[in-house]
PDB file of C-alpha atoms in Angstrom:
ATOM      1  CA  UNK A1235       0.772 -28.989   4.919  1.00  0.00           C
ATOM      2  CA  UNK A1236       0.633 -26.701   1.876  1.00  0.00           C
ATOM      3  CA  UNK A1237      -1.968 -28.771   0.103  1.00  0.00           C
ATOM      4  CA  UNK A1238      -4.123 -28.518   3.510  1.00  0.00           C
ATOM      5  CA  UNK A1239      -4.250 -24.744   3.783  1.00  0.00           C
ATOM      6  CA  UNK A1240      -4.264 -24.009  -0.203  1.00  0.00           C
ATOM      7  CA  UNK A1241      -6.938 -26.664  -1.255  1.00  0.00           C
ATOM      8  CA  UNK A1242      -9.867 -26.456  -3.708  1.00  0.00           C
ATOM      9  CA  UNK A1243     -11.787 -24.544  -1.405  1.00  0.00           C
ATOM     10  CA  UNK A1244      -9.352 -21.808  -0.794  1.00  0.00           C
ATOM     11  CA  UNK A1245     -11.779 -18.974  -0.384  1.00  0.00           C
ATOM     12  CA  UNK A1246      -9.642 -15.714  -0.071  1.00  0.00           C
ATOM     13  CA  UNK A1247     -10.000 -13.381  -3.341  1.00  0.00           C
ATOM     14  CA  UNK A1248      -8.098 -10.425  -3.010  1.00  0.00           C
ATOM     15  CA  UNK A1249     -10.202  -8.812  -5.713  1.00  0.00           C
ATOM     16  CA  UNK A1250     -12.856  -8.689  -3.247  1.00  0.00           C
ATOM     17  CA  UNK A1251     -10.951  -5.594  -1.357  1.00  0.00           C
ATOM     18  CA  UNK A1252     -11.248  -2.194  -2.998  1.00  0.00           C
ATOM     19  CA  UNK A1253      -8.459  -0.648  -1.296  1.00  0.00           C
ATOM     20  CA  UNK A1254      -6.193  -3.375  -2.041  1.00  0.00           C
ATOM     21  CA  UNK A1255      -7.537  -3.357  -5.849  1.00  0.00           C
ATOM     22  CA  UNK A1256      -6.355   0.455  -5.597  1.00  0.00           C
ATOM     23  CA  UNK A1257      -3.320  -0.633  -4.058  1.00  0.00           C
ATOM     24  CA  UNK A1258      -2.698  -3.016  -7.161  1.00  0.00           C
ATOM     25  CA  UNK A1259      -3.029  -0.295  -9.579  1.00  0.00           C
ATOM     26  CA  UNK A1260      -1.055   2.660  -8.505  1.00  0.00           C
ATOM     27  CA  UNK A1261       2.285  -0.236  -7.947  1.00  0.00           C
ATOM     28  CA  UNK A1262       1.484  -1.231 -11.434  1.00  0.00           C
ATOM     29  CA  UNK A1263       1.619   2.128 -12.858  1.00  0.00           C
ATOM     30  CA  UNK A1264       4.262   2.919 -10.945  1.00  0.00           C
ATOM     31  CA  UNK A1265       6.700   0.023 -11.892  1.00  0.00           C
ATOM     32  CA  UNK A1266       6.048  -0.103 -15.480  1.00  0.00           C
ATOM     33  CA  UNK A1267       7.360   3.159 -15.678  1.00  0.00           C
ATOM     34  CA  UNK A1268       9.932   3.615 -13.452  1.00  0.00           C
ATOM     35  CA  UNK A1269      10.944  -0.157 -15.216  1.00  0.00           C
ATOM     36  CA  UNK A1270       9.694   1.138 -18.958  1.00  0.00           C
ATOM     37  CA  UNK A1271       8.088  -2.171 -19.363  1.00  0.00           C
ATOM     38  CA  UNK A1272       6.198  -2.528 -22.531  1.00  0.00           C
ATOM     39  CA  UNK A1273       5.044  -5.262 -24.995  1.00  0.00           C
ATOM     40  CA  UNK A1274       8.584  -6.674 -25.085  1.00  0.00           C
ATOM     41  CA  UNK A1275       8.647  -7.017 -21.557  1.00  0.00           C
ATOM     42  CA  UNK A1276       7.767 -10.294 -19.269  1.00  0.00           C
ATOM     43  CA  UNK A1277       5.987  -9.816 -16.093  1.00  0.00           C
ATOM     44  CA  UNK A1278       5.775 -12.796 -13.305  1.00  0.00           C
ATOM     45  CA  UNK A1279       3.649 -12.884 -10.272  1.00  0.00           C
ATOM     46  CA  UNK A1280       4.133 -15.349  -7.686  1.00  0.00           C
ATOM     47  CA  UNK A1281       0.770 -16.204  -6.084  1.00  0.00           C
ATOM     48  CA  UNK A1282      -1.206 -14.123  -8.623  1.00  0.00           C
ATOM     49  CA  UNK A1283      -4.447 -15.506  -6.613  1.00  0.00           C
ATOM     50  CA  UNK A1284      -7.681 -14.100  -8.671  1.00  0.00           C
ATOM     51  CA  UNK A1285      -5.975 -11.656 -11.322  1.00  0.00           C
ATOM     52  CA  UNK A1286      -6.264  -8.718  -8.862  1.00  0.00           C
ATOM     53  CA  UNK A1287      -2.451  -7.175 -10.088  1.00  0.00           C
ATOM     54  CA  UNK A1288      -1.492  -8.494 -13.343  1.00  0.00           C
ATOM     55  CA  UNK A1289      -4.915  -7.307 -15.178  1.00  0.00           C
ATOM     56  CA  UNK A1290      -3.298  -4.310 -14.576  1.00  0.00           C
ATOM     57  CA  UNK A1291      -0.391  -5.546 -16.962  1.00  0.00           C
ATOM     58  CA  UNK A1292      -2.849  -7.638 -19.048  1.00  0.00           C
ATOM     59  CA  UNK A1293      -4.911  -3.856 -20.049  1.00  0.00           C
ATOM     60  CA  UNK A1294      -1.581  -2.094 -21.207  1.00  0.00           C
ATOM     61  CA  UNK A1295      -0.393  -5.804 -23.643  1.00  0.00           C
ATOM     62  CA  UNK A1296       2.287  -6.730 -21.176  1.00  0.00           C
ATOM     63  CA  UNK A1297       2.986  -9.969 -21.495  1.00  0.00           C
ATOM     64  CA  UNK A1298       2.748 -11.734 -17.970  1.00  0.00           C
ATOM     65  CA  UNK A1299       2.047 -15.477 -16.154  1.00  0.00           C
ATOM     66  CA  UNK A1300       0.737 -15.703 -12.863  1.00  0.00           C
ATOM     67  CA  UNK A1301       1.342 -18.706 -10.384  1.00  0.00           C
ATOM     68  CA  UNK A1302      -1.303 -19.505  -8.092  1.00  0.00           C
ATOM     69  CA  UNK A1303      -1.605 -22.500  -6.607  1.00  0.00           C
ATOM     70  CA  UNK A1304      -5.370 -22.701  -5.696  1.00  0.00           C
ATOM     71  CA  UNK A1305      -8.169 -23.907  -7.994  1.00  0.00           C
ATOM     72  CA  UNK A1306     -10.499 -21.164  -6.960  1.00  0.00           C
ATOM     73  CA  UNK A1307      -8.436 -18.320  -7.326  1.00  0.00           C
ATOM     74  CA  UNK A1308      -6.401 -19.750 -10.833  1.00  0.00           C
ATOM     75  CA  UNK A1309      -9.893 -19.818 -12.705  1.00  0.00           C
ATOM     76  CA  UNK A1310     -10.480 -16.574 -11.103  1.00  0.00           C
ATOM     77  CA  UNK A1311      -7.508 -15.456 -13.104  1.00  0.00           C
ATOM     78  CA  UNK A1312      -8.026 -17.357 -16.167  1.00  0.00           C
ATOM     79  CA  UNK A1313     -11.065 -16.183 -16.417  1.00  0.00           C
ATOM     80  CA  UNK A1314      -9.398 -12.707 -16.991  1.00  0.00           C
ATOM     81  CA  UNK A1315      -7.075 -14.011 -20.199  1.00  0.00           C
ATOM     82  CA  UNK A1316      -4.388 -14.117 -17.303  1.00  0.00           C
ATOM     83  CA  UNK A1317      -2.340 -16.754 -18.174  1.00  0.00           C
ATOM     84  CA  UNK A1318      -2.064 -18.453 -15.128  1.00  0.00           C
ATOM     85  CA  UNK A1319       0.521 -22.159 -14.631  1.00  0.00           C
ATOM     86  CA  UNK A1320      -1.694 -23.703 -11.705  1.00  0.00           C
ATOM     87  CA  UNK A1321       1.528 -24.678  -8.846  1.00  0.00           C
ATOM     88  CA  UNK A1322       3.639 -23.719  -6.093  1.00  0.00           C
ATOM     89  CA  UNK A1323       6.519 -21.591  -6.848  1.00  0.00           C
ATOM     90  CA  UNK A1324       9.941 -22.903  -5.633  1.00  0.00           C
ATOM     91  CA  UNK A1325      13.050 -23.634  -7.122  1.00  0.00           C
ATOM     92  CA  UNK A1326      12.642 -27.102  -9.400  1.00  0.00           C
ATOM     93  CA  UNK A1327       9.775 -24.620 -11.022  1.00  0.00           C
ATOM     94  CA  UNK A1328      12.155 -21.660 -11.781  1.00  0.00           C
ATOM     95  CA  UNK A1329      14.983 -23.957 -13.248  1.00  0.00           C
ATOM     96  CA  UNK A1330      11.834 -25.814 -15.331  1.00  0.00           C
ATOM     97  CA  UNK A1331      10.817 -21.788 -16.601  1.00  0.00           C
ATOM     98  CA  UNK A1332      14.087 -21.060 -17.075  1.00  0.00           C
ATOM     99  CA  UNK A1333      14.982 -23.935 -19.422  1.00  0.00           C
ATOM    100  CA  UNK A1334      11.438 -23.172 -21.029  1.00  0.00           C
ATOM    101  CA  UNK A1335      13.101 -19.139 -21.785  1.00  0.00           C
ATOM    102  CA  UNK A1336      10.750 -17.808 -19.130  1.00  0.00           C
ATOM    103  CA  UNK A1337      13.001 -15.349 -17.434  1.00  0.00           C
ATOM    104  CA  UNK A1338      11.051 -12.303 -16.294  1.00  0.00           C
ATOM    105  CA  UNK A1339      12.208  -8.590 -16.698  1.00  0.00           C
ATOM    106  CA  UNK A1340       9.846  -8.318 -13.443  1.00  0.00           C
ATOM    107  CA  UNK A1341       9.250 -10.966 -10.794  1.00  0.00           C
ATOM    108  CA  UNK A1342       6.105  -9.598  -8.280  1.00  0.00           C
ATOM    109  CA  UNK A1343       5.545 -11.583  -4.921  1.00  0.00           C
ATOM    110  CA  UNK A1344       3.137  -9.609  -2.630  1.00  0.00           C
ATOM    111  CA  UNK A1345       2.025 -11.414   0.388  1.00  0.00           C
ATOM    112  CA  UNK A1346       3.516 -14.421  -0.212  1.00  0.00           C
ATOM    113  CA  UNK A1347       7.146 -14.863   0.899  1.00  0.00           C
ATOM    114  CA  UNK A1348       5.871 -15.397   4.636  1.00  0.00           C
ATOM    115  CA  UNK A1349       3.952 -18.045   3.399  1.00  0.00           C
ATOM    116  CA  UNK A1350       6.308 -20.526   2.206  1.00  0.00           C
ATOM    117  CA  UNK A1351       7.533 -23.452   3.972  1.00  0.00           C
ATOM    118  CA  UNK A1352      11.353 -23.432   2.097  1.00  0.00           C
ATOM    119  CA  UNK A1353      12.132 -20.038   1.867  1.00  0.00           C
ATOM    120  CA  UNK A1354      15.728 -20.952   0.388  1.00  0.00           C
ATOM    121  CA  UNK A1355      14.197 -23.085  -2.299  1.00  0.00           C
ATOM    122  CA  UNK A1356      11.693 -20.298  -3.197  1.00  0.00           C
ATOM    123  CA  UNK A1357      14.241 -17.490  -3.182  1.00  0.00           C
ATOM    124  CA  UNK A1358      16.897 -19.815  -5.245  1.00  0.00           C
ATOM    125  CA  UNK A1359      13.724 -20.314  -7.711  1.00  0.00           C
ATOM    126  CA  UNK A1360      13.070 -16.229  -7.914  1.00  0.00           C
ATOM    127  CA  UNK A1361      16.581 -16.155  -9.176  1.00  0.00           C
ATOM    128  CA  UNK A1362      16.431 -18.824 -11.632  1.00  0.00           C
ATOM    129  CA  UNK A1363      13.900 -17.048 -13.445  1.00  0.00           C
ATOM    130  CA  UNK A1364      14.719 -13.986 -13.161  1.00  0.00           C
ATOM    131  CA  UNK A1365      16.231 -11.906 -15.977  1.00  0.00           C
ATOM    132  CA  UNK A1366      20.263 -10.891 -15.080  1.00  0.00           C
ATOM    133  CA  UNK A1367      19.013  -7.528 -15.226  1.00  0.00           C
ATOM    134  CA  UNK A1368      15.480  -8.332 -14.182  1.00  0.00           C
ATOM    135  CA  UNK A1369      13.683  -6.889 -10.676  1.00  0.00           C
ATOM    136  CA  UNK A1370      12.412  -8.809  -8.137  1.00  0.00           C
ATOM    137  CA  UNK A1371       9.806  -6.758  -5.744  1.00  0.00           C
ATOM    138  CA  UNK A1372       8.479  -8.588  -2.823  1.00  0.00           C
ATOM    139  CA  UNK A1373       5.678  -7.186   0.106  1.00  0.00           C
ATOM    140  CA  UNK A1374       5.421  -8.887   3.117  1.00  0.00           C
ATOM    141  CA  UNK A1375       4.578  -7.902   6.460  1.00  0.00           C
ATOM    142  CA  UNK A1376       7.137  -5.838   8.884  1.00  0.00           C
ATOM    143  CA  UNK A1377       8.132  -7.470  11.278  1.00  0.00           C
ATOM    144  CA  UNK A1378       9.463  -4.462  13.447  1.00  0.00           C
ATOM    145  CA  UNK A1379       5.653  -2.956  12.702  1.00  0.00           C
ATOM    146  CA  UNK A1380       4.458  -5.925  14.234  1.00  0.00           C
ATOM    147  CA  UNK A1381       6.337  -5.984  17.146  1.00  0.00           C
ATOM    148  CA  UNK A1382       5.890  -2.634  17.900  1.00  0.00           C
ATOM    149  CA  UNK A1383       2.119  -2.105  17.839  1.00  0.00           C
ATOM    150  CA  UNK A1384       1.631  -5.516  18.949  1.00  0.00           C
ATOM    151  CA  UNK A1385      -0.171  -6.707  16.014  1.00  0.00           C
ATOM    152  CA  UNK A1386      -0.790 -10.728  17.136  1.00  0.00           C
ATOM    153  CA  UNK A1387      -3.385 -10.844  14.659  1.00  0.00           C
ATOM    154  CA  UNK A1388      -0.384 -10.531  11.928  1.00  0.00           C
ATOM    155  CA  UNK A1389       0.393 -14.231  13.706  1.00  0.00           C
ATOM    156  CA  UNK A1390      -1.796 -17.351  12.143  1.00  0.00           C
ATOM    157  CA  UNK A1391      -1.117 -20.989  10.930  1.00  0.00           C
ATOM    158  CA  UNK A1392      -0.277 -19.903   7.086  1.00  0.00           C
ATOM    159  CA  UNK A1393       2.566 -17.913   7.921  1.00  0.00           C
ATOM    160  CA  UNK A1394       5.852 -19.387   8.410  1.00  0.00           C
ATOM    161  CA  UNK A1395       7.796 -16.473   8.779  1.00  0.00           C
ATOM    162  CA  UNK A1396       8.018 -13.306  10.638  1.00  0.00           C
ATOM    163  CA  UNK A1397      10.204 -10.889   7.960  1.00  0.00           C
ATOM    164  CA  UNK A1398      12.118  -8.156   9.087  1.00  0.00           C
ATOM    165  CA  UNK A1399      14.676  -6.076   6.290  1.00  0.00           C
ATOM    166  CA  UNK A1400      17.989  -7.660   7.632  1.00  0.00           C
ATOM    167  CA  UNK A1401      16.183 -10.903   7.146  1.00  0.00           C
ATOM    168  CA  UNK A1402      15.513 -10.627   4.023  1.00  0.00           C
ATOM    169  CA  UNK A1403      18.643  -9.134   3.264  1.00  0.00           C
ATOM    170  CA  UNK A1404      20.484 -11.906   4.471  1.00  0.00           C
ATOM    171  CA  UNK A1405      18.427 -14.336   2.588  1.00  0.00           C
ATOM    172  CA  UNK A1406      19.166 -12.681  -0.685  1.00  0.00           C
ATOM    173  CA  UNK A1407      22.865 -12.174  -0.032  1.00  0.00           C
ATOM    174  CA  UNK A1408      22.974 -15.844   0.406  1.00  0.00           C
ATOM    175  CA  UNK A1409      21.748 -16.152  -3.660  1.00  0.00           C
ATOM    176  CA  UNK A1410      23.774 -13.152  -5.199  1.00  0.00           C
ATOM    177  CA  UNK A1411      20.425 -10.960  -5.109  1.00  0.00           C
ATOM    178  CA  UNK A1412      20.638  -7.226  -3.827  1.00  0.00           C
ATOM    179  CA  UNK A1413      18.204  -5.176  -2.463  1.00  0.00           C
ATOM    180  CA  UNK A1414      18.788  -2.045  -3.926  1.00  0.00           C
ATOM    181  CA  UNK A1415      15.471   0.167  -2.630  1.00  0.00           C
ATOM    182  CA  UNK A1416      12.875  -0.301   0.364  1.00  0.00           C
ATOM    183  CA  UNK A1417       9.300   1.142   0.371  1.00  0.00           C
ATOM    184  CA  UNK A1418       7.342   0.830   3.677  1.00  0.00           C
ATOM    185  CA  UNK A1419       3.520   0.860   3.068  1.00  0.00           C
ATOM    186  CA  UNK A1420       0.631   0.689   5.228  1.00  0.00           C
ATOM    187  CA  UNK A1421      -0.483  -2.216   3.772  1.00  0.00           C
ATOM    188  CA  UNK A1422      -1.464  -5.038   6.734  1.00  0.00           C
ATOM    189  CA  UNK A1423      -0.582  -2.447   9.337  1.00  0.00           C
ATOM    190  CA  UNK A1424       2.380  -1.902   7.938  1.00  0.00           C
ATOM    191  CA  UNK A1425       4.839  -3.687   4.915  1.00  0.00           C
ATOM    192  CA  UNK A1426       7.850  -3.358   3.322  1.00  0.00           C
ATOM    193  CA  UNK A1427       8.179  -3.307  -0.206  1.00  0.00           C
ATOM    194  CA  UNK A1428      11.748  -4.227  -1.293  1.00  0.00           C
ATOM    195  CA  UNK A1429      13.410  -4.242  -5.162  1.00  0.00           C
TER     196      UNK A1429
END
């Protein structure tokens, strides 16, 4: 159960890794150029845990809401200025953004589409908020990376799926999204970062 795994003493910060912190930084850079997001723009992370990524949009007046589930990490980011709507993300919540004008020019989901119990209901609720000409980027482990250097560790009880690129391709086919570029990363022993 969700509320088992994610409770009020959910303890993992990902500020607490400098590496990923650097990680963070350079993808922000990155996509609010090659995006030309400015103060106009509307940034949305999914599972924005302590802050770690969207300070980065915060610093350059990008406006931005996280959506993190856990106490811990939420007044983490709060206590940034990150505006953060304490829930899990799935699709009631992106119809309930939508109808509130919430769309985002840029949806962000690192680490957290393995995680989710209704994959379909999260993926219908990216689309719901996303802007018709909006990008959705997503990191999750590979699952090919996995299999190939035997990475069991990659394996635990919050995951509920194993993600390869046809999988997720599939998945987004099956809501009108497209994945129009793929990054790999050696993030986790190895990612893929789609758009």
């Amino acid at each position: 159960d969700a509320d088992e795994l994610f409770d009020k003493d959910y303890a993992y910060f990902s500020s607490t890794s400098s590496s990923f912190l650097k990680h963070a930084k350079q993808y922000s850079e990155d996509i609010i150029q090659e995006l030309s997001l400015n103060k106009e723009s509307f940034v949305i992370e999914v599972a924005a845990n302590d802050g770690y990524l969207l300070k980065n949009f915060k610093k350059v007046d990008i406006p931005c809401l996280g959506i993190e589930p856990t106490n811990s990490t939420a007044r983490a980011a709060m206590d940034l200025g990150i505006p953060i709507l304490q829930s899990f993300f799935s699709h009631e919540l992106g119809k309930e953004l939508k109808k509130k004008k919430k769309q985002a020019d840029l949806i962000i989901g690192n680490n957290v589409f393995a995680h989710v119990p209704d994959i379909n209901s999260f993926t219908r609720g990216l689309k719901e908020v996303l802007k018709p000409e909006g990008t959705i980027t997503l990191e999750f482990p590979h699952l090919m990376k996995m299999m190939v250097f035997n990475q069991f560790d990659t394996i635990y009880h919050e995951h509920f799926s194993y993600l390869s690129l046809t999988t997720v391709q599939n998945i987004f086919n099956t809501f009108d999204l497209r994945i129009y570029k793929v990054e790999e990363l050696t993030t986790h022993g190895g990612s893929l970062r789609i758009f």
